[in-house]
């Protein structure tokens, strides 16, 4: 068999990766909160395999749910058919979601979950006789995925600028992170007063903007923004792709401010980190606008081949049960310990700031001209047995919710060692 690293270098093209400087690490297996490489080395999965793993790898209950579904059927389309795991997971999501969210539309990724909310909001206003409501509001530094619709409501210069000419344009409200939120809310209200008749929805991540660099919002911002949307008849689309399923200490982040949006976008943790799955939840009122006879052509013309994949739904159902029975409690218990670890990391030379929302954390490294310190530190931390991935000069901690104290000790020790070695 050819060396996998060589073969990867010859034929693969990896996401968000400068392939000219690519050094492959081949993952061979998973074991709880750890990944194991092809040489048998173990690494703590410090970013939950890109923010999706909740209960660790190869969890016996999730593996069993998957195998049992495999005995029945691996896939059947949700276009014109339905199936038990899709229906059962949908019912469980509606039960756990904030009140008012009553309808579940499945897709495959966080980007499509957001894309669907944008399109459903747009079509809703068309159907309700408000055709001028076509524009979207979003926060500064927003990230909602990589498909063109989602990039259109994004605001991360590095990722999004080049695609500018291709995009549905959106209106940015400055991120409230690092402020008391009053200025952002005042600008939001100004936009709504002037343009609500042209605006379909405000889209935002509740409590914390993940890919923007773990930017934590001031308390109360979400509730106030939601109130303004309601007052000016603009939909609120909450993107809980990163924050959902316990990451912030509650099943959904919006619960913490008592907010129930018009659309709730879910992905990543929805399948416990096992398989690609996403859902866009909406209200009965929105759903009802799409009803009519076939001739009226009001239906939502959008769907993906693997929408509601039964394997993903079966594992998602078991994952949600496990989250509520045990894993969420574990995460809640670890949040204060993570805070203490971050306070110690804050004391290190070269660390400018630490930010945390539940089990989502960012360590801001002081920038040095001409260096990519985030990437250098994350390369280095592997030698200490931890996998991390930076966002610019921010080191992200996003461990599985099944994090144990000894895992956190490793995460802290390895990160501190790597920062010292790189920053000096
Ligand atoms: N929305 C948010 C808040 C995200 O953090 C991400 C991914 O990191 C996405 C959307 C896109 O999700 P996906 O990568 O599954 O398309």
Short mmCIF file of C-alpha atoms and ligand atoms in Angstrom, two decimals:
data_model
loop_
_atom_site.label_atom_id
_atom_site.label_comp_id
_atom_site.label_asym_id
_atom_site.label_seq_id
_atom_site.Cartn_x
_atom_site.Cartn_y
_atom_site.Cartn_z
CA UNK A 1 0.00 0.00 0.00
CA UNK A 2 1.43 3.47 -0.85
CA UNK A 3 2.29 5.69 2.09
CA UNK A 4 -0.95 7.50 2.92
CA UNK A 5 0.81 10.79 3.57
CA UNK A 6 2.43 10.69 0.12
CA UNK A 7 -0.83 9.71 -1.56
CA UNK A 8 -2.65 12.52 0.24
CA UNK A 9 -0.02 15.01 -0.95
CA UNK A 10 -0.39 13.73 -4.52
CA UNK A 11 -4.17 13.82 -4.88
CA UNK A 12 -6.01 15.59 -2.06
CA UNK A 13 -7.09 19.21 -1.72
CA UNK A 14 -8.03 20.09 1.87
CA UNK A 15 -10.44 22.82 3.05
CA UNK A 16 -9.05 26.10 4.43
CA UNK A 17 -5.52 24.74 3.91
CA UNK A 18 -2.50 26.17 2.11
CA UNK A 19 -1.60 22.95 0.35
CA UNK A 20 1.90 24.20 -0.53
CA UNK A 21 2.75 24.05 3.19
CA UNK A 22 0.65 21.01 4.08
CA UNK A 23 1.98 18.40 6.48
CA UNK A 24 -0.58 15.57 6.70
CA UNK A 25 -1.46 13.94 10.02
CA UNK A 26 -3.33 10.71 9.27
CA UNK A 27 -6.04 9.86 11.81
CA UNK A 28 -6.61 6.13 12.10
CA UNK A 29 -9.14 5.85 14.92
CA UNK A 30 -10.92 7.58 17.77
CA UNK A 31 -11.24 6.66 21.42
CA UNK A 32 -13.43 8.78 23.70
CA UNK A 33 -12.12 12.34 23.73
CA UNK A 34 -8.98 11.26 21.83
CA UNK A 35 -7.94 10.74 18.23
CA UNK A 36 -5.23 8.23 17.35
CA UNK A 37 -2.90 8.71 14.37
CA UNK A 38 -1.53 6.08 12.00
CA UNK A 39 1.56 5.71 14.21
CA UNK A 40 -0.55 5.01 17.29
CA UNK A 41 -0.04 8.46 18.87
CA UNK A 42 -2.98 9.75 20.89
CA UNK A 43 -4.21 13.35 20.82
CA UNK A 44 -6.93 15.06 22.81
CA UNK A 45 -9.51 16.28 20.27
CA UNK A 46 -9.32 19.87 21.54
CA UNK A 47 -11.66 21.27 18.87
CA UNK A 48 -14.20 18.40 18.86
CA UNK A 49 -13.35 17.56 15.24
CA UNK A 50 -14.28 21.07 14.14
CA UNK A 51 -16.78 21.79 16.88
CA UNK A 52 -19.18 18.90 16.29
CA UNK A 53 -18.25 16.04 18.63
CA UNK A 54 -20.26 16.06 21.87
CA UNK A 55 -19.79 12.75 23.69
CA UNK A 56 -16.38 11.57 22.47
CA UNK A 57 -15.54 9.20 19.65
CA UNK A 58 -16.92 5.65 19.35
CA UNK A 59 -19.46 6.14 22.08
CA UNK A 60 -21.10 2.73 22.62
CA UNK A 61 -24.64 4.09 22.61
CA UNK A 62 -24.17 6.10 19.44
CA UNK A 63 -22.37 3.22 17.72
CA UNK A 64 -25.24 0.90 18.64
CA UNK A 65 -27.90 3.32 17.34
CA UNK A 66 -26.02 3.55 14.07
CA UNK A 67 -25.62 -0.21 13.70
CA UNK A 68 -29.29 -0.81 14.48
CA UNK A 69 -30.36 1.66 11.81
CA UNK A 70 -27.91 0.08 9.37
CA UNK A 71 -29.79 -3.20 9.83
CA UNK A 72 -32.89 -1.42 8.49
CA UNK A 73 -31.84 1.02 5.75
CA UNK A 74 -28.86 3.33 5.23
CA UNK A 75 -30.61 5.89 3.08
CA UNK A 76 -33.97 6.69 1.51
CA UNK A 77 -34.92 10.08 0.11
CA UNK A 78 -36.95 12.59 2.12
CA UNK A 79 -38.28 14.11 -1.13
CA UNK A 80 -41.71 12.55 -1.32
CA UNK A 81 -40.99 9.84 1.29
CA UNK A 82 -40.49 9.84 5.02
CA UNK A 83 -39.00 7.54 7.67
CA UNK A 84 -39.02 6.85 11.39
CA UNK A 85 -35.59 8.23 12.42
CA UNK A 86 -36.28 11.49 10.58
CA UNK A 87 -39.69 11.91 12.20
CA UNK A 88 -38.52 10.89 15.68
CA UNK A 89 -35.54 13.23 15.64
CA UNK A 90 -37.74 16.04 14.32
CA UNK A 91 -40.19 15.51 17.20
CA UNK A 92 -37.32 15.49 19.72
CA UNK A 93 -35.89 18.72 18.28
CA UNK A 94 -39.26 20.47 18.46
CA UNK A 95 -39.65 19.29 22.06
CA UNK A 96 -36.28 20.66 23.16
CA UNK A 97 -36.30 23.85 21.04
CA UNK A 98 -37.65 27.18 22.34
CA UNK A 99 -41.43 27.36 22.23
CA UNK A 100 -42.92 28.47 18.93
CA UNK A 101 -40.52 26.51 16.74
CA UNK A 102 -42.76 23.84 15.31
CA UNK A 103 -41.44 22.77 11.88
CA UNK A 104 -38.21 20.99 10.95
CA UNK A 105 -36.56 21.18 7.52
CA UNK A 106 -33.48 18.94 7.23
CA UNK A 107 -30.31 19.42 5.22
CA UNK A 108 -26.66 18.38 5.49
CA UNK A 109 -24.42 21.15 6.82
CA UNK A 110 -24.39 24.37 8.79
CA UNK A 111 -24.09 26.37 5.58
CA UNK A 112 -27.20 24.78 4.10
CA UNK A 113 -29.12 25.22 7.37
CA UNK A 114 -28.47 28.97 7.14
CA UNK A 115 -29.00 29.11 3.38
CA UNK A 116 -32.42 27.49 3.85
CA UNK A 117 -33.44 29.97 6.56
CA UNK A 118 -32.49 32.87 4.26
CA UNK A 119 -34.46 31.42 1.35
CA UNK A 120 -37.48 30.51 3.50
CA UNK A 121 -37.56 33.99 5.02
CA UNK A 122 -37.27 35.58 1.58
CA UNK A 123 -40.02 33.38 0.10
CA UNK A 124 -42.26 33.90 3.15
CA UNK A 125 -42.34 37.64 2.55
CA UNK A 126 -42.98 37.12 -1.18
CA UNK A 127 -45.88 34.81 -0.34
CA UNK A 128 -47.27 37.23 2.24
CA UNK A 129 -47.41 40.08 -0.27
CA UNK A 130 -44.34 41.95 0.98
CA UNK A 131 -42.05 41.50 -2.07
CA UNK A 132 -39.73 44.38 -1.19
CA UNK A 133 -38.47 42.57 1.92
CA UNK A 134 -35.38 41.09 0.27
CA UNK A 135 -32.37 42.23 2.27
CA UNK A 136 -30.62 40.73 5.28
CA UNK A 137 -29.01 42.28 8.33
CA UNK A 138 -26.03 40.59 9.97
CA UNK A 139 -23.30 41.38 12.47
CA UNK A 140 -19.81 42.60 11.69
CA UNK A 141 -17.29 39.70 11.47
CA UNK A 142 -20.22 37.33 10.94
CA UNK A 143 -19.59 33.77 9.78
CA UNK A 144 -22.47 31.54 8.72
CA UNK A 145 -20.84 29.08 6.32
CA UNK A 146 -19.16 28.82 2.93
CA UNK A 147 -21.94 28.39 0.37
CA UNK A 148 -22.68 31.61 -1.52
CA UNK A 149 -25.89 32.51 0.32
CA UNK A 150 -24.20 32.00 3.68
CA UNK A 151 -21.12 33.94 2.53
CA UNK A 152 -23.50 36.77 1.54
CA UNK A 153 -24.37 37.22 5.22
CA UNK A 154 -20.74 36.79 6.27
CA UNK A 155 -18.28 39.51 7.16
CA UNK A 156 -14.88 37.91 7.68
CA UNK A 157 -12.58 39.84 5.34
CA UNK A 158 -10.02 37.06 4.98
CA UNK A 159 -12.54 34.41 3.90
CA UNK A 160 -15.20 36.47 2.17
CA UNK A 161 -13.72 39.52 0.40
CA UNK A 162 -12.66 37.71 -2.77
CA UNK A 163 -16.18 36.40 -3.40
CA UNK A 164 -17.77 39.87 -3.01
CA UNK A 165 -18.92 40.22 -6.64
CA UNK A 166 -20.84 36.91 -6.45
CA UNK A 167 -22.88 37.66 -3.37
CA UNK A 168 -26.32 38.64 -2.18
CA UNK A 169 -25.30 41.76 -0.30
CA UNK A 170 -26.19 42.23 3.36
CA UNK A 171 -26.15 45.14 5.79
CA UNK A 172 -23.67 44.92 8.67
CA UNK A 173 -24.41 45.98 12.24
CA UNK A 174 -21.14 46.27 14.20
CA UNK A 175 -20.54 43.29 16.46
CA UNK A 176 -21.44 44.14 20.07
CA UNK A 177 -18.51 42.05 21.36
CA UNK A 178 -16.24 44.02 23.70
CA UNK A 179 -18.86 46.76 24.20
CA UNK A 180 -22.03 47.13 26.26
CA UNK A 181 -24.00 46.57 23.05
CA UNK A 182 -25.81 49.93 23.16
CA UNK A 183 -24.19 51.33 19.98
CA UNK A 184 -24.90 48.14 17.99
CA UNK A 185 -28.52 48.16 19.16
CA UNK A 186 -28.92 51.84 18.29
CA UNK A 187 -27.58 51.20 14.77
CA UNK A 188 -29.81 48.15 14.43
CA UNK A 189 -32.83 50.23 15.37
CA UNK A 190 -31.77 53.00 12.94
CA UNK A 191 -31.63 50.47 10.09
CA UNK A 192 -34.99 49.04 11.06
CA UNK A 193 -36.67 52.44 11.34
CA UNK A 194 -35.37 53.44 7.91
CA UNK A 195 -35.49 50.17 5.97
CA UNK A 196 -37.63 47.50 7.70
CA UNK A 197 -39.85 47.46 4.61
CA UNK A 198 -36.89 46.17 2.58
CA UNK A 199 -35.47 43.79 5.19
CA UNK A 200 -36.42 40.12 5.43
CA UNK A 201 -34.39 39.07 8.46
CA UNK A 202 -31.57 39.67 10.89
CA UNK A 203 -29.23 36.71 11.09
CA UNK A 204 -26.88 36.24 14.01
CA UNK A 205 -25.12 33.77 16.27
CA UNK A 206 -26.54 34.05 19.79
CA UNK A 207 -24.22 34.92 22.73
CA UNK A 208 -20.91 34.27 20.97
CA UNK A 209 -19.57 34.56 17.42
CA UNK A 210 -17.44 31.45 16.98
CA UNK A 211 -15.46 31.68 13.75
CA UNK A 212 -15.08 35.43 14.23
CA UNK A 213 -12.66 34.50 17.03
CA UNK A 214 -14.91 33.58 19.96
CA UNK A 215 -16.35 37.09 20.30
CA UNK A 216 -18.64 37.09 23.33
CA UNK A 217 -21.65 39.40 23.28
CA UNK A 218 -22.74 41.48 26.29
CA UNK A 219 -25.60 40.10 28.36
CA UNK A 220 -29.00 41.20 27.13
CA UNK A 221 -27.92 41.97 23.55
CA UNK A 222 -29.74 39.01 22.07
CA UNK A 223 -32.99 39.68 23.92
CA UNK A 224 -32.95 43.37 22.87
CA UNK A 225 -32.14 42.53 19.24
CA UNK A 226 -34.98 39.98 19.22
CA UNK A 227 -37.37 42.58 20.61
CA UNK A 228 -36.41 45.06 17.87
CA UNK A 229 -36.93 42.44 15.15
CA UNK A 230 -40.39 41.71 16.50
CA UNK A 231 -41.28 45.38 16.79
CA UNK A 232 -40.32 46.12 13.16
CA UNK A 233 -41.64 42.84 11.61
CA UNK A 234 -38.28 41.47 10.59
CA UNK A 235 -37.50 37.77 11.03
CA UNK A 236 -34.84 36.72 13.50
CA UNK A 237 -32.67 33.88 12.19
CA UNK A 238 -30.48 32.39 14.91
CA UNK A 239 -27.49 30.39 13.74
CA UNK A 240 -26.81 27.85 16.51
CA UNK A 241 -24.63 25.69 14.28
CA UNK A 242 -21.69 26.27 16.65
CA UNK A 243 -23.48 27.20 19.89
CA UNK A 244 -26.20 24.53 19.77
CA UNK A 245 -26.39 21.21 21.62
CA UNK A 246 -24.88 22.27 24.92
CA UNK A 247 -21.75 24.19 23.91
CA UNK A 248 -22.70 27.29 25.87
CA UNK A 249 -23.99 25.39 28.91
CA UNK A 250 -27.65 25.10 27.85
CA UNK A 251 -29.01 22.95 25.02
CA UNK A 252 -29.44 26.11 22.92
CA UNK A 253 -27.72 29.42 23.62
CA UNK A 254 -30.88 31.47 22.98
CA UNK A 255 -32.53 29.85 26.03
CA UNK A 256 -30.23 31.92 28.23
CA UNK A 257 -31.97 35.13 27.14
CA UNK A 258 -35.45 33.64 26.81
CA UNK A 259 -35.45 34.23 23.04
CA UNK A 260 -37.42 32.17 20.56
CA UNK A 261 -36.42 33.05 16.99
CA UNK A 262 -38.39 32.71 13.76
CA UNK A 263 -35.70 30.36 12.40
CA UNK A 264 -33.19 28.24 14.30
CA UNK A 265 -30.28 26.80 12.28
CA UNK A 266 -28.72 23.61 13.62
CA UNK A 267 -25.90 21.34 12.41
CA UNK A 268 -22.50 20.17 13.80
CA UNK A 269 -23.52 18.67 17.19
CA UNK A 270 -26.94 17.58 15.92
CA UNK A 271 -25.55 14.10 15.13
CA UNK A 272 -23.15 14.07 18.09
CA UNK A 273 -20.36 14.64 15.57
CA UNK A 274 -20.94 11.37 13.73
CA UNK A 275 -22.51 12.19 10.35
CA UNK A 276 -23.43 15.20 8.22
CA UNK A 277 -26.86 16.48 9.23
CA UNK A 278 -28.52 19.85 9.70
CA UNK A 279 -31.95 21.24 10.46
CA UNK A 280 -33.66 24.59 10.03
CA UNK A 281 -36.52 24.99 12.49
CA UNK A 282 -39.25 27.54 11.90
CA UNK A 283 -42.64 28.58 13.26
CA UNK A 284 -46.03 27.25 12.24
CA UNK A 285 -46.92 30.73 10.98
CA UNK A 286 -44.00 30.72 8.54
CA UNK A 287 -44.74 27.15 7.43
CA UNK A 288 -48.41 27.99 6.84
CA UNK A 289 -47.49 30.66 4.27
CA UNK A 290 -46.12 27.92 1.98
CA UNK A 291 -49.37 25.94 1.95
CA UNK A 292 -51.76 25.88 -1.00
CA UNK A 293 -52.76 23.75 -3.95
CA UNK A 294 -50.02 22.26 -6.19
CA UNK A 295 -50.98 24.70 -8.96
CA UNK A 296 -50.21 27.67 -6.72
CA UNK A 297 -46.51 26.65 -6.64
CA UNK A 298 -46.00 27.93 -3.12
CA UNK A 299 -43.92 24.98 -1.95
CA UNK A 300 -40.31 25.46 -0.93
CA UNK A 301 -38.25 24.38 -3.94
CA UNK A 302 -35.11 23.30 -2.14
CA UNK A 303 -33.70 19.89 -1.16
CA UNK A 304 -30.52 17.83 -1.04
CA UNK A 305 -30.02 14.19 -1.97
CA UNK A 306 -28.96 13.10 1.51
CA UNK A 307 -31.44 15.30 3.38
CA UNK A 308 -32.58 13.56 6.58
CA UNK A 309 -30.23 10.64 6.05
CA UNK A 310 -31.67 7.90 8.32
CA UNK A 311 -28.30 6.88 9.77
CA UNK A 312 -27.55 10.49 10.74
CA UNK A 313 -31.06 10.97 12.19
CA UNK A 314 -30.86 7.73 14.21
CA UNK A 315 -27.53 8.69 15.73
CA UNK A 316 -28.81 12.25 16.27
CA UNK A 317 -31.79 10.99 18.24
CA UNK A 318 -29.58 8.93 20.53
CA UNK A 319 -27.11 11.82 20.86
CA UNK A 320 -29.83 14.22 21.97
CA UNK A 321 -31.05 11.74 24.60
CA UNK A 322 -27.50 11.23 25.87
CA UNK A 323 -26.89 14.99 25.95
CA UNK A 324 -29.91 15.57 28.15
CA UNK A 325 -29.30 12.55 30.40
CA UNK A 326 -25.60 13.02 31.08
CA UNK A 327 -23.29 14.96 28.78
CA UNK A 328 -24.82 18.41 29.30
CA UNK A 329 -24.44 18.01 33.07
CA UNK A 330 -20.80 17.08 32.61
CA UNK A 331 -20.21 20.14 30.42
CA UNK A 332 -21.89 22.43 32.97
CA UNK A 333 -19.64 21.05 35.70
CA UNK A 334 -16.50 21.65 33.61
CA UNK A 335 -17.30 25.25 32.58
CA UNK A 336 -15.91 26.81 35.81
CA UNK A 337 -12.81 24.61 35.59
CA UNK A 338 -12.20 25.82 32.03
CA UNK A 339 -12.57 29.40 33.31
CA UNK A 340 -9.87 28.81 35.92
CA UNK A 341 -7.56 27.20 33.36
CA UNK A 342 -8.06 30.18 31.05
CA UNK A 343 -7.19 32.61 33.85
CA UNK A 344 -3.86 30.82 34.29
CA UNK A 345 -3.25 30.84 30.52
CA UNK A 346 -3.99 34.60 30.55
CA UNK A 347 -0.91 35.12 32.76
CA UNK A 348 1.46 33.77 30.08
CA UNK A 349 3.69 36.10 28.11
CA UNK A 350 2.21 36.86 24.70
CA UNK A 351 -1.41 36.23 25.71
CA UNK A 352 -3.49 39.37 25.16
CA UNK A 353 -6.96 38.22 26.23
CA UNK A 354 -9.01 35.10 26.95
CA UNK A 355 -12.71 34.81 26.10
CA UNK A 356 -15.18 32.12 27.10
CA UNK A 357 -18.80 31.19 26.65
CA UNK A 358 -19.53 27.77 28.14
CA UNK A 359 -17.16 25.26 26.57
CA UNK A 360 -16.28 27.63 23.72
CA UNK A 361 -13.11 29.59 24.38
CA UNK A 362 -10.59 31.75 22.54
CA UNK A 363 -7.07 32.67 23.61
CA UNK A 364 -6.02 35.86 21.83
CA UNK A 365 -2.29 35.90 21.16
CA UNK A 366 -0.51 39.26 20.75
CA UNK A 367 0.12 39.66 17.02
CA UNK A 368 3.68 39.82 15.71
CA UNK A 369 4.25 41.26 12.23
CA UNK A 370 4.94 38.63 9.59
CA UNK A 371 4.10 35.68 11.84
CA UNK A 372 1.08 33.40 12.04
CA UNK A 373 1.36 32.71 15.73
CA UNK A 374 -1.98 30.93 15.99
CA UNK A 375 -0.94 28.40 13.37
CA UNK A 376 2.56 28.04 14.85
CA UNK A 377 1.16 27.35 18.33
CA UNK A 378 -1.38 24.82 17.01
CA UNK A 379 1.36 23.03 15.04
CA UNK A 380 3.47 22.93 18.18
CA UNK A 381 0.71 21.74 20.53
CA UNK A 382 0.48 18.43 18.64
CA UNK A 383 3.86 17.44 20.06
CA UNK A 384 2.23 17.75 23.48
CA UNK A 385 -0.66 15.45 22.53
CA UNK A 386 -3.45 17.86 21.65
CA UNK A 387 -5.14 18.78 18.35
CA UNK A 388 -6.11 22.44 18.09
CA UNK A 389 -6.98 24.70 15.15
CA UNK A 390 -6.59 28.48 15.31
CA UNK A 391 -8.67 31.35 14.00
CA UNK A 392 -5.97 33.82 12.99
CA UNK A 393 -4.13 34.73 16.21
CA UNK A 394 -6.82 33.15 18.37
CA UNK A 395 -6.25 29.67 19.79
CA UNK A 396 -9.63 27.94 20.03
CA UNK A 397 -10.56 25.56 22.81
CA UNK A 398 -13.72 23.66 21.95
CA UNK A 399 -13.34 20.23 23.55
CA UNK A 400 -16.06 17.55 23.52
CA UNK A 401 -18.74 18.13 26.18
CA UNK A 402 -17.59 14.82 27.67
CA UNK A 403 -14.35 16.57 28.74
CA UNK A 404 -12.90 15.13 31.97
CA UNK A 405 -10.67 16.94 34.46
CA UNK A 406 -7.58 15.03 33.32
CA UNK A 407 -8.35 15.99 29.70
CA UNK A 408 -8.61 19.64 30.71
CA UNK A 409 -5.28 19.38 32.55
CA UNK A 410 -3.69 18.05 29.35
CA UNK A 411 -5.35 20.77 27.26
CA UNK A 412 -4.09 23.52 29.57
CA UNK A 413 -0.59 22.09 30.01
CA UNK A 414 -0.07 21.43 26.30
CA UNK A 415 -1.41 24.85 25.27
CA UNK A 416 0.77 26.64 27.82
CA UNK A 417 3.85 24.70 26.70
CA UNK A 418 3.19 25.47 23.03
CA UNK A 419 2.63 29.19 23.73
CA UNK A 420 5.89 29.37 25.70
CA UNK A 421 7.82 27.55 22.99
CA UNK A 422 6.48 29.74 20.16
CA UNK A 423 6.21 33.15 21.82
CA UNK A 424 9.34 32.73 23.91
N1 LIG B 1 -22.58 28.71 11.08
C1 LIG B 1 -21.69 28.76 12.07
C2 LIG B 1 -21.96 29.61 13.26
C3 LIG B 1 -20.51 27.99 12.01
O1 LIG B 1 -19.63 28.05 13.01
C4 LIG B 1 -20.32 27.16 10.88
C5 LIG B 1 -19.10 26.35 10.76
O2 LIG B 1 -18.13 26.51 11.47
C6 LIG B 1 -21.27 27.16 9.87
C7 LIG B 1 -22.41 27.94 10.00
C8 LIG B 1 -21.09 26.32 8.66
O3 LIG B 1 -21.25 24.99 8.96
P1 LIG B 1 -20.73 23.85 7.96
O4 LIG B 1 -19.23 23.90 8.00
O5 LIG B 1 -21.30 22.58 8.50
O6 LIG B 1 -21.26 24.20 6.61
#
